[in-house]
XYZ file of C-alpha atoms in Angstrom:
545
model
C -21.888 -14.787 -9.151
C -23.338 -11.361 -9.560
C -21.152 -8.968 -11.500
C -22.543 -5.471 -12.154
C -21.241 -4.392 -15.769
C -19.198 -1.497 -15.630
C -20.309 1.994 -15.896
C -19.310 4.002 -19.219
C -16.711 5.590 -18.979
C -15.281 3.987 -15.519
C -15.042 7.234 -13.835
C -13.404 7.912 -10.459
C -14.994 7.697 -7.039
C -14.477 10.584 -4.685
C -12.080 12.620 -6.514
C -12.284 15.134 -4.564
C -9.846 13.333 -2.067
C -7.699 11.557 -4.812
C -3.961 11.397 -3.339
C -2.797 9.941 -6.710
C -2.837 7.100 -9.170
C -1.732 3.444 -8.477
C -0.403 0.978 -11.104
C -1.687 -2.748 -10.349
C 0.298 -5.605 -11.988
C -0.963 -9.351 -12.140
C 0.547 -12.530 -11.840
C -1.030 -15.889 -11.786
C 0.425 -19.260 -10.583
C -1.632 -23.125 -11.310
C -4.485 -21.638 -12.590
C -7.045 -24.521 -13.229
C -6.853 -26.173 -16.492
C -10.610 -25.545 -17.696
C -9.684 -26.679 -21.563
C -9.653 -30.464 -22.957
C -7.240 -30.221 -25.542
C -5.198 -27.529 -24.128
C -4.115 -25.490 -21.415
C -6.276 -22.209 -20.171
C -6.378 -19.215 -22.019
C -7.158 -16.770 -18.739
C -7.770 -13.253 -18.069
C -8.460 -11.117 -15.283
C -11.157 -8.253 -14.337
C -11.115 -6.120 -11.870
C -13.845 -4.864 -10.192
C -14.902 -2.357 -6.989
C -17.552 -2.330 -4.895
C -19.680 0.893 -4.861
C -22.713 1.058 -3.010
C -22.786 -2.560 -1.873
C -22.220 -4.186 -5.966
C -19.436 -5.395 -7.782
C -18.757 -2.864 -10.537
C -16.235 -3.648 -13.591
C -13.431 -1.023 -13.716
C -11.174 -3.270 -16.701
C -9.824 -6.715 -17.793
C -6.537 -7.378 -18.678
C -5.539 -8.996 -21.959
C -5.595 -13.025 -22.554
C -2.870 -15.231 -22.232
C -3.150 -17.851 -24.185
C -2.750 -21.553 -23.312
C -0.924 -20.218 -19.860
C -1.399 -21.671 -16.403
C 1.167 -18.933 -14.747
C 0.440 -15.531 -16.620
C 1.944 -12.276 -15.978
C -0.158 -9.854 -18.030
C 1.355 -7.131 -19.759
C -2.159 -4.608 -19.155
C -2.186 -3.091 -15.947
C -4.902 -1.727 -13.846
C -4.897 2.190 -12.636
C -6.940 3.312 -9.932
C -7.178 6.656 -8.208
C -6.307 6.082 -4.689
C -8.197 7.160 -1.603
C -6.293 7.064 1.925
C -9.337 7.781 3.722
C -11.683 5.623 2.062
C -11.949 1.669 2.674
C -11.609 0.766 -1.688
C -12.803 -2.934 -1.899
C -11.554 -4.828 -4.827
C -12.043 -8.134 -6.599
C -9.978 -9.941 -9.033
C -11.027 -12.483 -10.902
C -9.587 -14.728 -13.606
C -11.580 -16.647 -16.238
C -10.971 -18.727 -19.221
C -11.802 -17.622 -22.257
C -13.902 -19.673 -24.439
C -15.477 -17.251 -26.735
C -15.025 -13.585 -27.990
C -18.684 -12.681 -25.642
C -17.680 -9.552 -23.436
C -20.268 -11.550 -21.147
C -18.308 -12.936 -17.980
C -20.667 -15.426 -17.593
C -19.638 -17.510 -21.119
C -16.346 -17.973 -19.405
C -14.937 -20.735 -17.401
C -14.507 -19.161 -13.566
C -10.949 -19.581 -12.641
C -11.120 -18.324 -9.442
C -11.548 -14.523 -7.508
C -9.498 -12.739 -4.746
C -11.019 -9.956 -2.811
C -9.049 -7.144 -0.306
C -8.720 -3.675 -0.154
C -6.379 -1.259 -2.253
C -4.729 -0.059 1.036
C -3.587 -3.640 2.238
C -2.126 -4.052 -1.691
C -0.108 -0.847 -1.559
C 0.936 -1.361 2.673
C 2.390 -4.459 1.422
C 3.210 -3.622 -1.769
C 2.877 -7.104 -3.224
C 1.151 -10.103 -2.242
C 0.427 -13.488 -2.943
C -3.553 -15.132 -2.120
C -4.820 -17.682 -3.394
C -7.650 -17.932 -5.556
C -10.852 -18.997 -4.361
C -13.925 -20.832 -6.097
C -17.734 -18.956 -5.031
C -18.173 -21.139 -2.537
C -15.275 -20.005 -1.206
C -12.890 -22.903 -1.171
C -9.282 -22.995 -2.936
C -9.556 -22.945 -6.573
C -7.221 -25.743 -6.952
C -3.556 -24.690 -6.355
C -4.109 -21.368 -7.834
C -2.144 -18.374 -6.787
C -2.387 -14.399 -7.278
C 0.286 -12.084 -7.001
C -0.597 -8.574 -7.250
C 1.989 -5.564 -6.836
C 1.375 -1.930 -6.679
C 3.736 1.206 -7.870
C 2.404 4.855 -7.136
C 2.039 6.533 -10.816
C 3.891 9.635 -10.501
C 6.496 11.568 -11.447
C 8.143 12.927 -7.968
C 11.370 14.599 -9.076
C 11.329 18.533 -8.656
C 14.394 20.291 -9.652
C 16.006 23.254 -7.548
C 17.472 25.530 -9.590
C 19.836 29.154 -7.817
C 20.501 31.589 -10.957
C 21.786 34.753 -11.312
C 22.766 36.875 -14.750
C 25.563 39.550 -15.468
C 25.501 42.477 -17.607
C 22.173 42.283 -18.602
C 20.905 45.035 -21.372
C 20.362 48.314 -19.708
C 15.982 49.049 -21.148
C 14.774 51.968 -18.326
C 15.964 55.336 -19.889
C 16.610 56.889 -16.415
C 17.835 54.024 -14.376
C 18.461 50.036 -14.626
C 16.936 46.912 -15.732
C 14.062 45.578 -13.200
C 15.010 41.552 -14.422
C 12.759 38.354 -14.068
C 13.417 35.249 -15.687
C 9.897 33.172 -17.317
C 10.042 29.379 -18.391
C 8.435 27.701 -20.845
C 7.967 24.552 -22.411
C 6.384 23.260 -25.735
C 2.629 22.763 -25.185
C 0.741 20.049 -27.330
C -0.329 22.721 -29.637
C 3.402 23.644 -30.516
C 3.382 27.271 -28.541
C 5.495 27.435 -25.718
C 4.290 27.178 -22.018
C 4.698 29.342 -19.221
C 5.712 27.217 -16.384
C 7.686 29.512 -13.742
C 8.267 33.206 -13.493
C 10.796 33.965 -11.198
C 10.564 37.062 -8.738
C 11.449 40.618 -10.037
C 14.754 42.070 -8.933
C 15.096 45.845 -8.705
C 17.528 48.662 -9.879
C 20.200 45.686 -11.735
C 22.025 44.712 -14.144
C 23.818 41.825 -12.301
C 20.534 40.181 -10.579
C 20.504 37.043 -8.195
C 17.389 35.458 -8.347
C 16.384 33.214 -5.114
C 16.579 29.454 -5.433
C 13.159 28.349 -6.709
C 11.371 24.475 -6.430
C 9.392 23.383 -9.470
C 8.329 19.558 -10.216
C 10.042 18.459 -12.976
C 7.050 17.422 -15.200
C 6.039 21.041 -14.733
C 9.102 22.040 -16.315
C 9.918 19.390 -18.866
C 7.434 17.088 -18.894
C 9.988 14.630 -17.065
C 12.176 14.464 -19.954
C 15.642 15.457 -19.285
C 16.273 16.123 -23.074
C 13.348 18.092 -23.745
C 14.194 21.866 -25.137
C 12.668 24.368 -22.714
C 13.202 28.517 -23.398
C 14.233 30.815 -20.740
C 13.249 34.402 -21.135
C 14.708 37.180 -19.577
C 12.236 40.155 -19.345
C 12.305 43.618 -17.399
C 10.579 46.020 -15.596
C 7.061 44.561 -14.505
C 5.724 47.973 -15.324
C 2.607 49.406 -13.785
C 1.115 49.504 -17.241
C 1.323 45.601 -17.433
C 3.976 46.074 -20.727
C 7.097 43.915 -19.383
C 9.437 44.260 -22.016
C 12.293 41.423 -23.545
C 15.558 41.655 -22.972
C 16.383 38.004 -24.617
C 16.778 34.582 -24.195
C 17.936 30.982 -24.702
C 16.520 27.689 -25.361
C 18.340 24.549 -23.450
C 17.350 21.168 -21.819
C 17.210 19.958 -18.043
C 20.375 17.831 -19.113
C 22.001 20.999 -20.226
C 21.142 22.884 -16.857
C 22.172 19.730 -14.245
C 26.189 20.750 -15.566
C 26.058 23.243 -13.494
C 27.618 22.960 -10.038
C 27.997 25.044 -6.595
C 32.105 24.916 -7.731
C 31.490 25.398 -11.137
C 28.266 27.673 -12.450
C 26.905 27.087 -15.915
C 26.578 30.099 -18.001
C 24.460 30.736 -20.853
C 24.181 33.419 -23.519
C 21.263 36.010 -23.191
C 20.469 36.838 -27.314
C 18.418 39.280 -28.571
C 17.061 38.097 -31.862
C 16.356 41.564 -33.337
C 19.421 43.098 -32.467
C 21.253 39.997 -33.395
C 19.711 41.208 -36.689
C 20.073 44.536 -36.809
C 23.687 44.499 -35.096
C 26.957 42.849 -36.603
C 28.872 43.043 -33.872
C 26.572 41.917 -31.487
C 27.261 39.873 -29.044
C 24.416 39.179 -26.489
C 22.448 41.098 -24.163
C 23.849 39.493 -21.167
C 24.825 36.004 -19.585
C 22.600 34.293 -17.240
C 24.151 32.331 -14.549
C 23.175 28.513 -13.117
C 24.953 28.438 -10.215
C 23.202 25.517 -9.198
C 20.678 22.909 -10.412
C 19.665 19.619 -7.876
C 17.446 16.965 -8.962
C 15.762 15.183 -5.844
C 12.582 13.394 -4.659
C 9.514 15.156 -3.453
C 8.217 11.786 -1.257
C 4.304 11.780 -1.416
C 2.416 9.749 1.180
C 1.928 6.925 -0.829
C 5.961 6.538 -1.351
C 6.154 5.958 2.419
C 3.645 3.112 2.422
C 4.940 1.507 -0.167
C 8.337 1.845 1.607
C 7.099 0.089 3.877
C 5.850 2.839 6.804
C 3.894 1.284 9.509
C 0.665 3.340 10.909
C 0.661 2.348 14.539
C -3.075 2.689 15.733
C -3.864 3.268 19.256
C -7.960 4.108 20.710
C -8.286 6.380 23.591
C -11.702 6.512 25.447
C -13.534 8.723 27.614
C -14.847 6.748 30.584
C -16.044 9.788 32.752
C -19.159 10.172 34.320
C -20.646 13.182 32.260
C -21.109 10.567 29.370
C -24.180 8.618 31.726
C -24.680 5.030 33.130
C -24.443 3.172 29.984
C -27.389 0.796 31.400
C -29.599 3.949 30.207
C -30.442 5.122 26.330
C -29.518 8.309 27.192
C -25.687 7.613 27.818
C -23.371 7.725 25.290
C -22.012 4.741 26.360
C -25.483 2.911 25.962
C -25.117 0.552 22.848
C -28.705 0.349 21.513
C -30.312 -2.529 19.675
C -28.030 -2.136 16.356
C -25.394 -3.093 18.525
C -23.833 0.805 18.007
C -23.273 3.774 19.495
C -21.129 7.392 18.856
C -18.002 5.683 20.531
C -18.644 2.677 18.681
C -19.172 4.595 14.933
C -16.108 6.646 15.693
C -13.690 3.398 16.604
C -15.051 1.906 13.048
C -15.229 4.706 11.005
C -11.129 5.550 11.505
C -10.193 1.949 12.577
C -11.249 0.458 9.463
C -8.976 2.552 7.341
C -5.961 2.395 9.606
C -5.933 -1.370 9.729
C -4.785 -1.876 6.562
C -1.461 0.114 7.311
C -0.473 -2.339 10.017
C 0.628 -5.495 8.937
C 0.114 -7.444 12.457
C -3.470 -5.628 13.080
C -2.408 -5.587 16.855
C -4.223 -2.174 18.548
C -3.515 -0.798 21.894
C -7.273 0.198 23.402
C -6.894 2.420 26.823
C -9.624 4.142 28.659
C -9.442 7.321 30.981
C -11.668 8.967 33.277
C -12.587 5.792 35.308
C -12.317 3.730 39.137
C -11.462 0.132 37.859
C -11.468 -3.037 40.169
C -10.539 -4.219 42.759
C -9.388 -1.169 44.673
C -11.695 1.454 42.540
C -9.038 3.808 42.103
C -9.474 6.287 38.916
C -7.482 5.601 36.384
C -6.509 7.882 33.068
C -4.365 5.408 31.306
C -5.786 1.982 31.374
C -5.950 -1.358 29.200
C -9.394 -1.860 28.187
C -9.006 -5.297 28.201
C -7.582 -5.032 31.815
C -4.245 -6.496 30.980
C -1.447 -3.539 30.674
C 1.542 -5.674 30.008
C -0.631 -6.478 26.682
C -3.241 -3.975 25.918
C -3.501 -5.043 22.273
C -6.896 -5.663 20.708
C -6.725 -8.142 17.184
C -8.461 -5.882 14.864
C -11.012 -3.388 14.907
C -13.296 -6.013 16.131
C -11.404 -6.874 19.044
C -11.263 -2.982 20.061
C -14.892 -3.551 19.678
C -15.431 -6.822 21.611
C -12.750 -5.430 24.466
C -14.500 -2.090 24.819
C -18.435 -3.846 25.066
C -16.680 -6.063 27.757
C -15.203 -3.903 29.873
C -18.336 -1.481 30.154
C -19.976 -3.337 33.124
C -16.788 -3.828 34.797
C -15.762 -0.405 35.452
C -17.359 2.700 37.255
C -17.461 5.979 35.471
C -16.410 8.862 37.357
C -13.340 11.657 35.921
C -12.079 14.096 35.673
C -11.415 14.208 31.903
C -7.720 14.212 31.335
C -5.999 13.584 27.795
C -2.347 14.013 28.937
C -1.652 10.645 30.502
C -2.768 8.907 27.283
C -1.133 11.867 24.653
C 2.396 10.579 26.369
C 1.818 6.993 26.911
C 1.612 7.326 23.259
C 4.304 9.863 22.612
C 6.742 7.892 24.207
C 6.612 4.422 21.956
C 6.941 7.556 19.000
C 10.296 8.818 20.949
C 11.660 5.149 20.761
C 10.955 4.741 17.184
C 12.986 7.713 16.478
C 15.811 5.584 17.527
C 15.842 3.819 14.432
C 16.220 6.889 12.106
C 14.199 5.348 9.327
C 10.597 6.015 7.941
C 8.982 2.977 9.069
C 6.996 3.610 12.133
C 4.337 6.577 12.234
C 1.829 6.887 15.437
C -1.800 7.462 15.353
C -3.796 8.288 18.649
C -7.901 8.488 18.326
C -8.975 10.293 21.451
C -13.156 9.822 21.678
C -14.480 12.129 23.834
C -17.329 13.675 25.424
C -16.383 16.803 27.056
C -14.170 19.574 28.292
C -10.948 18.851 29.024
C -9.759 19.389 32.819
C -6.291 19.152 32.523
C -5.707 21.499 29.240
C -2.301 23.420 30.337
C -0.964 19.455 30.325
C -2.338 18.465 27.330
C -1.405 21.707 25.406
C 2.264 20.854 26.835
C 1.823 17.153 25.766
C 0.523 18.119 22.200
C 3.113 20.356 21.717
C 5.983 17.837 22.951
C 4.110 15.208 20.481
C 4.746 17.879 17.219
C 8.375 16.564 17.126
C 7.289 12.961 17.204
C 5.640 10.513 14.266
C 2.760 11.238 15.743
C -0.814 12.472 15.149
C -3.950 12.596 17.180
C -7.721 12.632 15.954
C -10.365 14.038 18.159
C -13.688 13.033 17.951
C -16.100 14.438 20.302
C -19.288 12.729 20.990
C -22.813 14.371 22.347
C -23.328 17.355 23.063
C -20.647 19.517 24.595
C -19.209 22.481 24.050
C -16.407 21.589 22.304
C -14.353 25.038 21.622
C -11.305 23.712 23.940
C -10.781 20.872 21.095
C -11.196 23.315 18.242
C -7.594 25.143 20.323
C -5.801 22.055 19.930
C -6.605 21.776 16.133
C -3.957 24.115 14.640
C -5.598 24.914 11.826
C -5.855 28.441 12.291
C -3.199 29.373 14.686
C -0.170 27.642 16.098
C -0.642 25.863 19.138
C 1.486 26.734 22.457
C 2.117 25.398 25.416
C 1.221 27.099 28.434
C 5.333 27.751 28.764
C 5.021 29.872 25.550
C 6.877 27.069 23.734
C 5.092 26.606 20.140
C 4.281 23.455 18.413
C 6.985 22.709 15.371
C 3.582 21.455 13.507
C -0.197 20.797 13.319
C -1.036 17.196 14.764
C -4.247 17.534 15.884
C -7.483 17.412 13.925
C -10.637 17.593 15.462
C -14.042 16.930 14.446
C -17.349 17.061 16.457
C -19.755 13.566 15.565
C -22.607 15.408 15.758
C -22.010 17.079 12.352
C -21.849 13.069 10.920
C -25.540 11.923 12.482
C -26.720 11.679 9.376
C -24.522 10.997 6.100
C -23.155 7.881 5.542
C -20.630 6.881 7.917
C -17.733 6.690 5.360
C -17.938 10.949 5.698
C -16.581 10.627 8.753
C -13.491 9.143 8.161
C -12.710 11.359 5.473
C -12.996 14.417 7.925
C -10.792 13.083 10.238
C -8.011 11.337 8.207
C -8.002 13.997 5.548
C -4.817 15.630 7.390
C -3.115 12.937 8.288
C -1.562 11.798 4.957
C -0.102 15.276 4.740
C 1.312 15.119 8.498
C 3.081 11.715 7.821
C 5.115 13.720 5.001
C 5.839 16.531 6.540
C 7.395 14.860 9.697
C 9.050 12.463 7.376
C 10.429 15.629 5.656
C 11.441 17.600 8.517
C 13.537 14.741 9.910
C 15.243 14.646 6.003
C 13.851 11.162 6.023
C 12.916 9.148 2.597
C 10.709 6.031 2.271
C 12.897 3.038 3.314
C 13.310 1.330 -0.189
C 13.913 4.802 -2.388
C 15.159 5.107 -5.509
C 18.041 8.252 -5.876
C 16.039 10.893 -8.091
């Protein structure tokens, strides 16, 4: 076996794109017994392939004389939707206190990626030997938990009789946060928005994660400050405040507000009958959930894959290396890179790896009618392809078979889609969200349909990737991509969010291939949530905040 050792520190890969951090615990079950006298003593490494080799990211600790360990270290990794993150586990025996892997006893190695871990969860494999047959009855069990702290707290305040400061008028009030930093000063964390000409101000409700504001910990003292006048010359001046705790704050309720005494400590000093210099007001304070991406998968969310592809006859007669259709000697072509490039991400998410694969634009046999919705393995009661490889195989077989002709309409296949989406809205749960990949190679023809289509699809779990191949002018596609302005319908009617991302191969020629996929599925995480969110929706197996 050739291990790589592992690079110092272990650093991230691509954090640019990091979503978050995942937790990995291990379990093993009848490990081999590799000692005479007494049972194993295993431990396991993990490692992750970058550029083609096995590198060492950590090792948990040893269990002695234990055939069915659960290990107390556990492995963190930054997590990458859009990248395929190949992992290896494997469990030796320690003999001797070498850091060299190869002066242990091999105990066996599993190998998958992170995203069909966290789609499941947890899982079971067993263990296999390097020439890849079961390492006796062994057994791994790894589960995953997203590392993050997803509580935000809401909080609606107001105050009352707050010190009178401007000499010709009233108090212009704000409220500031803070929290102890590590070096003992306190911490801005929130300033709220400045309310004009008051002494009786009513701040609007504001959102903060609750590690911003107390590290997470309920307990935790944080000071509120309650300044006025955000003057011109940058001087804000003190009016007073209070020091209390998250715990302290969550007392207060829409029936019954929580109020809390504004002091001065200079006039407290200065003044014997002094009082305060105001009350501030919690009329409300709600702890809940802010879901991230991850907390859906784990919940168990389903990304339903489906491959649209442009059959019309402005990509060429695929018999000639200049049609985009022609697979060269590589066995490839810009169809083919595109299906891979997303495919091999989104299979992971799917725990039956079943893909619908339809085809537009063409006549098909016998009659040689055109066709904009059609199986490309020619059998629509099941147009489900096992795999990205069976897209693959389905799509090189049906290429002689079929006559390319148009025109290029997306419709048909935007609402074959859209309506499996509408059905799993029956269910009212978080667990199915739809994923079309259009591959194209030109102008649309039918684009007051489509734009109606897209639009209808906004309310739906549903997104759609575009990638257009050759070429084209592709300005029509860069319309549908929201990104800079909401799309409408050719009714006027706009869509309720951005589903469409679109992104041109041509710009992808020449990195490695894994860019692609980060182009195009760098939205989609984000989409997931926010439909999730609109429909007030949490992952299936949540925990209350």
């Amino acid at each position: 076996m050739a291990y790589t050792a592992p690079p110092s520190p272990p650093g991230p890969v691509g954090s640019q794109y990091c979503v978050c951090k995942v937790e990995l615990s291990i379990c093993g079950q009848n490990l081999l017994d590799r000692d005479v006298t007494s049972k194993s003593d295993p431990f396991c490494v993990l490692f992750m392939e970058v550029n083609g080799k096995w590198v060492e990211l950590d090792r948990t600790e040893t269990a002695v004389n234990n055939l069915n360990p659960a290990f107390a270290k556990k492995f963190i990794i930054d997590y990458h939707f859009e990248e395929v993150q190949k992992l290896k586990f494997a469990l030796f025996d320690q003999d001797k206190s070498s850091t060299q892997l190869y002066e242990h006893d091999f105990l066996g190695e599993f190998s998958c990626t992170l995203g069909t871990i966290v789609s499941s969860k947890k899982i079971t494999r067993t263990l296999l030997l390097g020439n890849g047959k079961p390492a006796g009855k062994g057994m791994i069990t790894i589960a995953a938990q997203e590392l993050s702290d997803n509580r935000v707290i809401t909080l609606s305040m107001a105050g009352r009789k707050l010190d009178k400061k401007d000499l010709f008028g009233k108090s212009d009030p704000f409220l500031e946060f803070y929290k102890p930093g590590d070096d003992g000063k306190w911490m801005l964390v929130h300033r709220t928005e400045v309310i004009k000409y008051t002494l009786d101000p009513v701040w609007k409700p504001f959102t903060v994660p609750l590690v911003s504001l107390c590290d997470g910990e309920m307990e935790k003292m944080i000071k509120v400050v309650v300044c006025y006048d955000y003057d011109s010359d940058g001087g804000h001046d003190f009016i007073g405040e209070f020091q209390t705790s998250v715990a302290r704050l969550c007392e207060a309720q829409d029936t019954s507000p929580l109020e809390l005494e504004c002091i001065n400590p200079k006039k407290q000093k200065k003044k014997k009958n002094y009082k305060n210099s105001g009350i501030i007001i919690v009329k409300s304070c709600k702890i809940t959930r802010d879901f991230s991406f991850l907390d859906y998968i784990l919940g168990g969310c389903q990304l339903m894959f489906t491959v649209g592809i442009d059959f019309t006859a402005s990509n060429g007669n695929p018999q000639e290396p200049s049609s985009l259709h022609y697979i060269n000697p590589l066995g490839t072509n810009e169809y083919l890179s595109a299906i891979w490039a997303v495919g091999q991400i989104i299979q992971d998410y799917d725990s039956d790896k079943m893909f619908p694969a339809l085809g537009f634009g063409a006549q098909l046999p016998p009659d040689w009618k055109v066709s904009h919705e059609f199986a490309i393995n020619f059998n629509p009661r099941n147009p489900f392809c096992s795999g990205v490889e069976g897209i693959v195989q389905a799509y090189s077989a049906c290429l002689p078979h079929i006559r390319f002709y148009g025109p290029t309409n997306f419709s048909p296949i935007i609402n074959h889609v859209a309506r499996f989406a509408a059905q799993a809205t029956q269910q009212e749960t978080a667990s199915q969200y739809f994923i079309l990949l259009i591959i194209t190679d030109g102008v649309i023809s039918d684009m007051d349909e489509t734009r109606h289509a897209v639009v209808q699809a906004s309310k739906l779990p549903m997104s759609i990737i575009i990638v257009g191949v050759g070429n084209a002018d592709f300005a029509a596609m860069e319309f549908l991509d929201g990104d800079s302005r909401v799309l409408r319908s050719h009714t006027g009617e706009e869509a309720v969010r951005d589903i469409v991302q679109f992104v041109p191969f041509r710009n992808f020629r020449n990195v490695p291939k894994e860019t692609l996929a980060k182009a195009v599925l760098a939205e989609l995480p984000q989409q997931v949530v926010q439909y999730f969110k609109h429909q007030n929706l949490p992952p299936i197996n949540s925990e209350p905040a």
